[in-house]
mmCIF file of C-alpha atoms in Angstrom:
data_model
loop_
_atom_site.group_PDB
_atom_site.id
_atom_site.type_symbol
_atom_site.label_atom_id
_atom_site.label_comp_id
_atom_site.label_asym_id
_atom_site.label_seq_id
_atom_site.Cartn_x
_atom_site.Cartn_y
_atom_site.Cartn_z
ATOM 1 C CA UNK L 24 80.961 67.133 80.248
ATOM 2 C CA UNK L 25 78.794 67.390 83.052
ATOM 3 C CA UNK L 26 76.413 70.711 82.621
ATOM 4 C CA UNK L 27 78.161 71.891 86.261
ATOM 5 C CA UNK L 28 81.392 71.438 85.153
ATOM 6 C CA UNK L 29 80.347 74.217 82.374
ATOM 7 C CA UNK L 30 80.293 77.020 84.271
ATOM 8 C CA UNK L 31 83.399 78.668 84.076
ATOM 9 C CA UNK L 32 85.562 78.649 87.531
ATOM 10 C CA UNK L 33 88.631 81.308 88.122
ATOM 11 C CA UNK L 34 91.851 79.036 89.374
ATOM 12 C CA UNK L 35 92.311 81.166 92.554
ATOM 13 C CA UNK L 36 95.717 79.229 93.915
ATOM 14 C CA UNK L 37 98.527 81.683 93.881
ATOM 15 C CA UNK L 38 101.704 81.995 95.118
ATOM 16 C CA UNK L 39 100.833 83.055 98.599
ATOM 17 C CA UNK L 40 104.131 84.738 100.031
ATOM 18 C CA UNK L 41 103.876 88.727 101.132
ATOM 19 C CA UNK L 42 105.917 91.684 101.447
ATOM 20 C CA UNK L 43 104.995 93.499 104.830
ATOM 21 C CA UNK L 44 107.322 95.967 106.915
ATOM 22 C CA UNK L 45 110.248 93.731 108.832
ATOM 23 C CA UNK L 46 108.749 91.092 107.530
ATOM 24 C CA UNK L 47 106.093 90.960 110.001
ATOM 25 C CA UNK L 48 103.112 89.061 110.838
ATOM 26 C CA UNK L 49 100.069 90.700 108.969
ATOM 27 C CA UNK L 50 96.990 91.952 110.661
ATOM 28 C CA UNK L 51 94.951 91.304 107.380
ATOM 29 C CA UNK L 52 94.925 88.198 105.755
ATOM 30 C CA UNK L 53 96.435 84.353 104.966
ATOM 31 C CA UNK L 54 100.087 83.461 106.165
ATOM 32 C CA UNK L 55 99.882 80.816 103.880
ATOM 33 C CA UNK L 56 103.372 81.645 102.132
ATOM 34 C CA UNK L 57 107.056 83.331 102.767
ATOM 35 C CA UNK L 58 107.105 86.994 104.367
ATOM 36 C CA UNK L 59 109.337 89.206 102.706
ATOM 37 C CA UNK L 60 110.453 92.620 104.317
ATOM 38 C CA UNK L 61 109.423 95.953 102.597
ATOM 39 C CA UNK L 62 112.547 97.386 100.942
ATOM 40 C CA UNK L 63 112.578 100.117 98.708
ATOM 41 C CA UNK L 64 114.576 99.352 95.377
ATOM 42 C CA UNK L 65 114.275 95.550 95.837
ATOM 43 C CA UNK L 66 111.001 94.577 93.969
ATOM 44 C CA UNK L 67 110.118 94.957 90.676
ATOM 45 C CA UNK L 68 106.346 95.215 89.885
ATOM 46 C CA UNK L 69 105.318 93.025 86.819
ATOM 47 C CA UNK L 70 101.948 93.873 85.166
ATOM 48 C CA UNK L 71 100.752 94.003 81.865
ATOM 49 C CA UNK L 72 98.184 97.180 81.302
ATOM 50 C CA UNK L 73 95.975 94.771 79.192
ATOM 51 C CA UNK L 74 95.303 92.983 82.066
ATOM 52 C CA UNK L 75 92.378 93.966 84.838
ATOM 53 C CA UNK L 76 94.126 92.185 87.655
ATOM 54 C CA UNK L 77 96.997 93.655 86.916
ATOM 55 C CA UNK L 78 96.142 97.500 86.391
ATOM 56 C CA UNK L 79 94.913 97.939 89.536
ATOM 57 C CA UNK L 80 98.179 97.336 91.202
ATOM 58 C CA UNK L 81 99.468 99.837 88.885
ATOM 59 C CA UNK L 82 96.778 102.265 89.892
ATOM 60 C CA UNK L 83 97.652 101.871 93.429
ATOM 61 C CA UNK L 84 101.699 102.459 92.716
ATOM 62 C CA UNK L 85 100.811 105.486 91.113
ATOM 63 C CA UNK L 86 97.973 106.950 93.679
ATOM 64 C CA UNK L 87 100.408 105.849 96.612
ATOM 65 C CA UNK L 88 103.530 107.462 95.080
ATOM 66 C CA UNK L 89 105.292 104.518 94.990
ATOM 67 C CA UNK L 90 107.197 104.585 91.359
ATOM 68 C CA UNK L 91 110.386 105.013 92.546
ATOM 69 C CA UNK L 92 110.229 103.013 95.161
ATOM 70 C CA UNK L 93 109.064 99.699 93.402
ATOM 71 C CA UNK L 94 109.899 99.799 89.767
ATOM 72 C CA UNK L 95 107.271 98.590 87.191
ATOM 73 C CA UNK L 96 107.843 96.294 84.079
ATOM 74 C CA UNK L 97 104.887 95.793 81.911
ATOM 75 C CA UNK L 98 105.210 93.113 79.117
ATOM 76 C CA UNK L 99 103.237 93.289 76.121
ATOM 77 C CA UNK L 100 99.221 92.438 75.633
ATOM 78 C CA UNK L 101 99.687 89.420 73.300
ATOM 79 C CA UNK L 102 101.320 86.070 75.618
ATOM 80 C CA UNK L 103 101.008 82.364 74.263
ATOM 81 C CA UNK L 104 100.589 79.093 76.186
ATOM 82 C CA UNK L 105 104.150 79.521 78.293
ATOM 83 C CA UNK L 106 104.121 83.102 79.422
ATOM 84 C CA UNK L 107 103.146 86.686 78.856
ATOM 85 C CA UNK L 108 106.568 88.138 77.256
ATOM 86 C CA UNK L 109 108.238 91.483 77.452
ATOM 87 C CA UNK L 110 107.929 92.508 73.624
ATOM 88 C CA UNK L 111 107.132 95.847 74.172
ATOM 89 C CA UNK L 112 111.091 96.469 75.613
ATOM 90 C CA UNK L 113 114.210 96.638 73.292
ATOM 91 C CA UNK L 114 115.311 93.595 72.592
ATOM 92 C CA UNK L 115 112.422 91.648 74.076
ATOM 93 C CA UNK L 116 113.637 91.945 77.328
ATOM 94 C CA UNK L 117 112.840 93.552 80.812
ATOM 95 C CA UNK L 118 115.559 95.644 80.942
ATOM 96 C CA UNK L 119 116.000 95.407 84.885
ATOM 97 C CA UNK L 120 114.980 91.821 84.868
ATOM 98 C CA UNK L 121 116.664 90.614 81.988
ATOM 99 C CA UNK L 122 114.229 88.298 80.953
ATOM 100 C CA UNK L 123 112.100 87.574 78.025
ATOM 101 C CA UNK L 124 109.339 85.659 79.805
ATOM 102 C CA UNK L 125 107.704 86.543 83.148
ATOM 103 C CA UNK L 126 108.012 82.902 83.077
ATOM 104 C CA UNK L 127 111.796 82.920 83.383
ATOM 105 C CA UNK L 128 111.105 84.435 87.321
ATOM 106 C CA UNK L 129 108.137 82.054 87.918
ATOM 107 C CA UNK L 130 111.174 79.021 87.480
ATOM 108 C CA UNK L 131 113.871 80.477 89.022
ATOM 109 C CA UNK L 132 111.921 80.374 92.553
ATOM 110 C CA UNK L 133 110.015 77.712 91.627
ATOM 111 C CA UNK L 134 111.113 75.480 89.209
ATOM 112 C CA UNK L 135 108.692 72.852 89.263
ATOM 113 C CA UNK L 136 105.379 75.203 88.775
ATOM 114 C CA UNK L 137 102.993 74.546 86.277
ATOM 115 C CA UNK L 138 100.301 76.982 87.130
ATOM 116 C CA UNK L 139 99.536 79.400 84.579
ATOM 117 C CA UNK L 140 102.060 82.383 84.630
ATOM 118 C CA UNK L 141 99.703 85.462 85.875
ATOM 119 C CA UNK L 142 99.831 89.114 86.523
ATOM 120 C CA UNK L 143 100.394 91.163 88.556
ATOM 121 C CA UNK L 144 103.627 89.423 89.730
ATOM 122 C CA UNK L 145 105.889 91.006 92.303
ATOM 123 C CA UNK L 146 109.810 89.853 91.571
ATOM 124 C CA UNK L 147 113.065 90.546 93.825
ATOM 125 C CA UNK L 148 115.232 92.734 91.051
ATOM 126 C CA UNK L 149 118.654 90.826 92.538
ATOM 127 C CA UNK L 150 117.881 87.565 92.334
ATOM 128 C CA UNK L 151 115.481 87.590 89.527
ATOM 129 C CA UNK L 152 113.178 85.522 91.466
ATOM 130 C CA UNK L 153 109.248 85.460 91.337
ATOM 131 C CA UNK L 154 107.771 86.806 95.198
ATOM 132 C CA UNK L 155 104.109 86.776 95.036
ATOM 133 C CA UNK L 156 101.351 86.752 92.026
ATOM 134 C CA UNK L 157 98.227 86.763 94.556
ATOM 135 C CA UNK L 158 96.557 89.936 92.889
ATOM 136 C CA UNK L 159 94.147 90.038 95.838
ATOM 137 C CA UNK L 160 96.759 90.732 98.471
ATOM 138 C CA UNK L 161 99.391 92.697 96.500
ATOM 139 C CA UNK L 162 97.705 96.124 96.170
ATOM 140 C CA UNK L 163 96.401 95.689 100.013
ATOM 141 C CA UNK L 164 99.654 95.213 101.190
ATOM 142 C CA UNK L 165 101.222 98.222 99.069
ATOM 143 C CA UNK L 166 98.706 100.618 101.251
ATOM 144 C CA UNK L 167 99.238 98.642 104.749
ATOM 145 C CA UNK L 168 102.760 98.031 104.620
ATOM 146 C CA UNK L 169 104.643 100.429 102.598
ATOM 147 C CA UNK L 170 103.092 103.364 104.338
ATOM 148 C CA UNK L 171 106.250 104.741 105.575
ATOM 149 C CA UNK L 172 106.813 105.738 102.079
ATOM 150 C CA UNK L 173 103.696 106.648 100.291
ATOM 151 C CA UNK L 174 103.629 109.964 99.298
ATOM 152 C CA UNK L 175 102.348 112.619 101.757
ATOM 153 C CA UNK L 176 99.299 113.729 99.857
ATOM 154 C CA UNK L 177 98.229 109.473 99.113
ATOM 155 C CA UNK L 178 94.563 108.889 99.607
ATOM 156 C CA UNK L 179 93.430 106.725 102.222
ATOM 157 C CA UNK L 180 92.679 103.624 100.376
ATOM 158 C CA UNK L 181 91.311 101.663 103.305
ATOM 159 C CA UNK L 182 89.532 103.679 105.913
ATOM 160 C CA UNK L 183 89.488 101.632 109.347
ATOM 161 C CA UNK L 184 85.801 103.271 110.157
ATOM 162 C CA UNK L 185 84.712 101.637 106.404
ATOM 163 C CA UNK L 186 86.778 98.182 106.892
ATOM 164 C CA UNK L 187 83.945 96.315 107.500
ATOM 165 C CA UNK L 188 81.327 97.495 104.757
ATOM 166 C CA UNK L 189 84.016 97.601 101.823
ATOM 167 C CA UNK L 190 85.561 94.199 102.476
ATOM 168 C CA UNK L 191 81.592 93.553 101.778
ATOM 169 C CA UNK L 192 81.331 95.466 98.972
ATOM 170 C CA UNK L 193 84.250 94.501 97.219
ATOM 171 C CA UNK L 194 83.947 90.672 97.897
ATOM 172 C CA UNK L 195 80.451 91.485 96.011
ATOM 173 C CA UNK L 196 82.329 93.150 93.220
ATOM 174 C CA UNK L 197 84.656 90.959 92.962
ATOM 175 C CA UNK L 198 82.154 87.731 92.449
ATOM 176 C CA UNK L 199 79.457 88.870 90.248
ATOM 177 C CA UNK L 200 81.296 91.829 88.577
ATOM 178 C CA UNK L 201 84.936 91.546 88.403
ATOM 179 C CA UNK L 202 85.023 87.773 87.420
ATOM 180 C CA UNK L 203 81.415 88.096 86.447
ATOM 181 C CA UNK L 204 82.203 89.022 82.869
ATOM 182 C CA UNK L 205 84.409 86.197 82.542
ATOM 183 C CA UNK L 206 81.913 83.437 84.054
ATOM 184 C CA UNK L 207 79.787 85.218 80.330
ATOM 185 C CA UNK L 208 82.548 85.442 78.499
ATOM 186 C CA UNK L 209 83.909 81.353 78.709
ATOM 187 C CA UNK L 210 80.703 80.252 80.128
ATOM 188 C CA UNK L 211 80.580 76.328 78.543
ATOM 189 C CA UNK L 212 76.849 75.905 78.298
ATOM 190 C CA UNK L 213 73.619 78.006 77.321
ATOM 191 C CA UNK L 214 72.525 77.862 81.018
ATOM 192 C CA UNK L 215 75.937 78.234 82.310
ATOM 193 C CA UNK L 216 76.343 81.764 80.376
ATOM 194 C CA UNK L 217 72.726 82.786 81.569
ATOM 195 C CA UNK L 218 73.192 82.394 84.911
ATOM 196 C CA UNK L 219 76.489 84.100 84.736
ATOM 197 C CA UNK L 220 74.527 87.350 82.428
ATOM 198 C CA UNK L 221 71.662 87.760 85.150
ATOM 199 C CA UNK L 222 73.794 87.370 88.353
ATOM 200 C CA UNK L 223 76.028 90.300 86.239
ATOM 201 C CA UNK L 224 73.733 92.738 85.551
ATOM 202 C CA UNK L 225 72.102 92.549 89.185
ATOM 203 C CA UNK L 226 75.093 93.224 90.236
ATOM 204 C CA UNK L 227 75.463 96.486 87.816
ATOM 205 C CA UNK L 228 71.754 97.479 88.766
ATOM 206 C CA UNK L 229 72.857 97.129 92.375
ATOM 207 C CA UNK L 230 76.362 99.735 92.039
ATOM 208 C CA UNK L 231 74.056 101.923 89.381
ATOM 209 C CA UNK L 232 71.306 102.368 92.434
ATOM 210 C CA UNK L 233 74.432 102.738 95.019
ATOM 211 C CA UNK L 234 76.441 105.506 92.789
ATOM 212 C CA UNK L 235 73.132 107.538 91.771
ATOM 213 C CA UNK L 236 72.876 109.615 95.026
ATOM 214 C CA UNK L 237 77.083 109.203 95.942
ATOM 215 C CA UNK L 238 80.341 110.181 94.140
ATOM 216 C CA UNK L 239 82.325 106.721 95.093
ATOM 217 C CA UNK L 240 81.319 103.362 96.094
ATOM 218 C CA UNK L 241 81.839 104.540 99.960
ATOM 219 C CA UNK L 242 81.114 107.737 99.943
ATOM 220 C CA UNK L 243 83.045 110.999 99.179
ATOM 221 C CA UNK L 244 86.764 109.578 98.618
ATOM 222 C CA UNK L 245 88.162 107.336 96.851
ATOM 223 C CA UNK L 246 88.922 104.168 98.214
ATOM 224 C CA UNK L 247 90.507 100.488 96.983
ATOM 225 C CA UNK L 248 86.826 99.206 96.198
ATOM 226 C CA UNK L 249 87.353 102.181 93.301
ATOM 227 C CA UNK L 250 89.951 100.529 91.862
ATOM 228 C CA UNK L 251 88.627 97.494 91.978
ATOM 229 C CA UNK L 252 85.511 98.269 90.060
ATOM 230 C CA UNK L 253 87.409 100.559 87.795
ATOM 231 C CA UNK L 254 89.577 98.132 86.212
ATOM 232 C CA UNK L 255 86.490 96.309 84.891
ATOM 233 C CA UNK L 256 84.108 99.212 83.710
ATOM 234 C CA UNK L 257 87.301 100.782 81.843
ATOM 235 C CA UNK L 258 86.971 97.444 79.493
ATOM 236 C CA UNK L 259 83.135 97.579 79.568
ATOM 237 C CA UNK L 260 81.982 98.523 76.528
ATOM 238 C CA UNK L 261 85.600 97.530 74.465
ATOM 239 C CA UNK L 262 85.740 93.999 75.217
ATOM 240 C CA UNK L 263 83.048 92.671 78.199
ATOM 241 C CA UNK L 264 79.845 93.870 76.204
ATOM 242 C CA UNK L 265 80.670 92.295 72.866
ATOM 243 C CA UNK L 266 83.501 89.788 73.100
ATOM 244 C CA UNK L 267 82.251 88.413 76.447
ATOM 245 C CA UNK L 268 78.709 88.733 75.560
ATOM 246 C CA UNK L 269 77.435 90.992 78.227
ATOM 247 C CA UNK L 270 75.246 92.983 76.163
ATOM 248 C CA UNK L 271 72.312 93.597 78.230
ATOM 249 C CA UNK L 272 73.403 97.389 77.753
ATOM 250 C CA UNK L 273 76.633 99.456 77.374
ATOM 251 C CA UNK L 274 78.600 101.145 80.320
ATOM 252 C CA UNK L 275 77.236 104.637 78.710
ATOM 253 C CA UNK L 276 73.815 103.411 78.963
ATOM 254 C CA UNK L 277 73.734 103.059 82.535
ATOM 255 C CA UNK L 278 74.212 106.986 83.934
ATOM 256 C CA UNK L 279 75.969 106.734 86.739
ATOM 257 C CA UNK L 280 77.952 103.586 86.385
ATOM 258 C CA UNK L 281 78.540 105.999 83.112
ATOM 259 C CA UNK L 282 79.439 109.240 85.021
ATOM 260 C CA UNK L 283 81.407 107.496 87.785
ATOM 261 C CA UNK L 284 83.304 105.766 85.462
ATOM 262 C CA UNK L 285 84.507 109.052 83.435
ATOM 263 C CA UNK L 286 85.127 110.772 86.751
ATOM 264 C CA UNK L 287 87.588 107.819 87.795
ATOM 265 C CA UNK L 288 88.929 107.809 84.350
ATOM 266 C CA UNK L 289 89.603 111.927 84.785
ATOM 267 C CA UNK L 290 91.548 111.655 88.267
ATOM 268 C CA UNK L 291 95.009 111.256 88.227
ATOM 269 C CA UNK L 292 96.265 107.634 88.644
ATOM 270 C CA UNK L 293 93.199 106.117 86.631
ATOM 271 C CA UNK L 294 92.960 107.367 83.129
ATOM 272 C CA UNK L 295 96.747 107.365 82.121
ATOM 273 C CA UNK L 296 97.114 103.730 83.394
ATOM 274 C CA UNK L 297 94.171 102.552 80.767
ATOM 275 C CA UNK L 298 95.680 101.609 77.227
ATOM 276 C CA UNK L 299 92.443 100.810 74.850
ATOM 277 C CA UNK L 300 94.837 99.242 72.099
ATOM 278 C CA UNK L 301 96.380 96.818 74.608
ATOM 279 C CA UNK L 302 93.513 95.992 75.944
ATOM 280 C CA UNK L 303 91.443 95.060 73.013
ATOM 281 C CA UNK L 304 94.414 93.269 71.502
ATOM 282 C CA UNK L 305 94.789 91.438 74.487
ATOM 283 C CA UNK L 306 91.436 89.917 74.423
ATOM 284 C CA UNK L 307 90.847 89.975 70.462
ATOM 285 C CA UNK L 308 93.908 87.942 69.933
ATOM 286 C CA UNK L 309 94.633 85.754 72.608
ATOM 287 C CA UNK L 310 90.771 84.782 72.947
ATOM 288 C CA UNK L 311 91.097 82.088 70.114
ATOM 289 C CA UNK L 312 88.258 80.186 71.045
ATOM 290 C CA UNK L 313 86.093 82.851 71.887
ATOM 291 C CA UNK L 314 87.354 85.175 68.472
ATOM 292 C CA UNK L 315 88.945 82.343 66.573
ATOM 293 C CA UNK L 316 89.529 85.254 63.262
ATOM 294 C CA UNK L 317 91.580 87.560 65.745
ATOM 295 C CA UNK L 318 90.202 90.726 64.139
ATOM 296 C CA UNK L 319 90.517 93.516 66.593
ATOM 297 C CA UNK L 320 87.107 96.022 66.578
ATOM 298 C CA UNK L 321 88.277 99.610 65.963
ATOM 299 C CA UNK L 322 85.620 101.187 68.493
ATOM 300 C CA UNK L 323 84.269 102.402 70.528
ATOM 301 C CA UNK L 324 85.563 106.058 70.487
ATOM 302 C CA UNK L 325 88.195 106.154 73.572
ATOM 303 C CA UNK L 326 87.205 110.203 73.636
ATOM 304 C CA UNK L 327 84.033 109.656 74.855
ATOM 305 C CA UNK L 328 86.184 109.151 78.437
ATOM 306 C CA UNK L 329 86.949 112.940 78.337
ATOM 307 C CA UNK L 330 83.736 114.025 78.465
ATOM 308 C CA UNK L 331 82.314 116.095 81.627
ATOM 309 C CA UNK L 332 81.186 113.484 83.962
ATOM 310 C CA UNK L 333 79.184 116.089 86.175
ATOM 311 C CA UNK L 334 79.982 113.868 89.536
ATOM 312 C CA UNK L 335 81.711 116.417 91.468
#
């Protein structure tokens, strides 16, 4: 294997369709897919709470005041090869969807894909059919286009006046944070994984020097670029720091990484959405290569979250 080919690359091709109001043209973003109009009662959110990607769309449901407009199904932390599967429900099955697979709505709209079955994954309840799985458009579109029914007190997730510097922010995130862990974590070489652990905890130095004199990454509200570093420091210390071998230092040895972190974890939409079990089971067990005896660690304490995070 050639040492480039070591350095572990996220498959970014998704299903690029998007739900925007009438079906409209976008003013953010690829057209690369099928636009679907906004409908309440028609889609079916799929995402697992083990997974990152996926528990920031349910963060955004929740801060938007979506639930009853767009239901959520969440299937179980442990998935093989095929699919991630819906053993947390009676019977095994969504019971809206039917299904026992996530896979089951990939191949009824497409029945010829061969990707790897993802979360988040948006699904038309009716037909049973799979609409979207591109993660990085789903939770953007649930603030720009469902609007007309978020609730009346939802936070302004995307601030026009802050556009610019956030899409900057989180692209930053995104690369060396977000899938920064898991260029560590299946890195194929010793260089590969070194690389990967410095251009990491720059990054972290870099959003521990930005959150030391503010409350949130663009100031004094919460915005998306929250929830998108959220989803990642909530698994810190359970999973990135040992099982991915980021281990430079623990999320509650950087203060106000630390601090932020607990005050995210404390606002309403953030903390109830984080499952510790599922998580760690998630990676523990489906991990083989990386954990190949499947033992789940007991710790870290999930009650050091509740502690006073002293941000406000």
């Amino acid at each position: 294997m050639a040492e480039a080919k070591k350095a572990y690359t996220r498959d970014m091709n998704y299903v690029p369709d998007r739900i925007t109001r009438d079906a409209r043209r976008p003013e953010h973003g690829p057209v690369a897919g099928e636009l679907w109009p906004v409908e309440p009662g028609r889609y079916r959110l799929v995402a697992a709470a083990a997974c990152p990607w996926a528990n920031r769309s349910i963060i955004v449901r929740k801060l938007l005041g979506l639930e009853d407009v767009i239901s959520l199904g969440m299937p179980g932390p442990v998935h093989d090869e095929r699919s991630w599967t819906f053993d947390l429900d009676p019977g095994g099955r969504d019971p809206v969807l039917g299904i026992e697979r996530l896979q089951e709505a990939y191949l009824k709209r497409l029945p010829d894909y061969s990707r790897g079955i993802t979360v988040p994954a948006i699904v038309e309840e009716s037909t049973g059919k799979l609409i979207t799985n591109d993660f990085r458009w789903i939770t953007h579109d649930l603030f720009h286009e469902w609007k007309e029914f978020h609730r009346e007190d939802a936070p302004d997730l995307w601030p026009v006046r802050l556009r610019e510097e956030m899409d900057e922010v989180m692209e930053r995130i995104f690369t060396e944070v977000n899938n920064g862990v898991y260029r560590c974590g299946f890195a194929g070489s010793q260089d590969a994984y070194d690389e990967a652990y410095d251009r990491l905890f720059t990054a972290l130095d870099w959003l521990e020097e930005r959150l030391t004199d503010q409350r949130y990454l663009m100031g004094e509200a919460i915005t998306e670029a929250d929830v998108r570093l959220f989803t990642t420091l909530a698994r810190f210390d359970a999973v990135y720091h040992g099982h991915f071998k980021c281990n430079r230092q623990t999320l509650a040895e950087l203060p106000a990484l630390w601090g932020y972190a607990r005050d995210l974890f404390q606002t309403p939409g953030f903390g109830e959405t984080i499952d510790f079990d599922q998580i760690k089971r998630h990676y523990y067990v489906v991990h083989t290569t990386i954990n190949p005896t499947q033992i789940v660690p007991k710790g870290p304490d999930p009650g050091a979250w509740l502690t006073p995070s002293n941000r406000g």
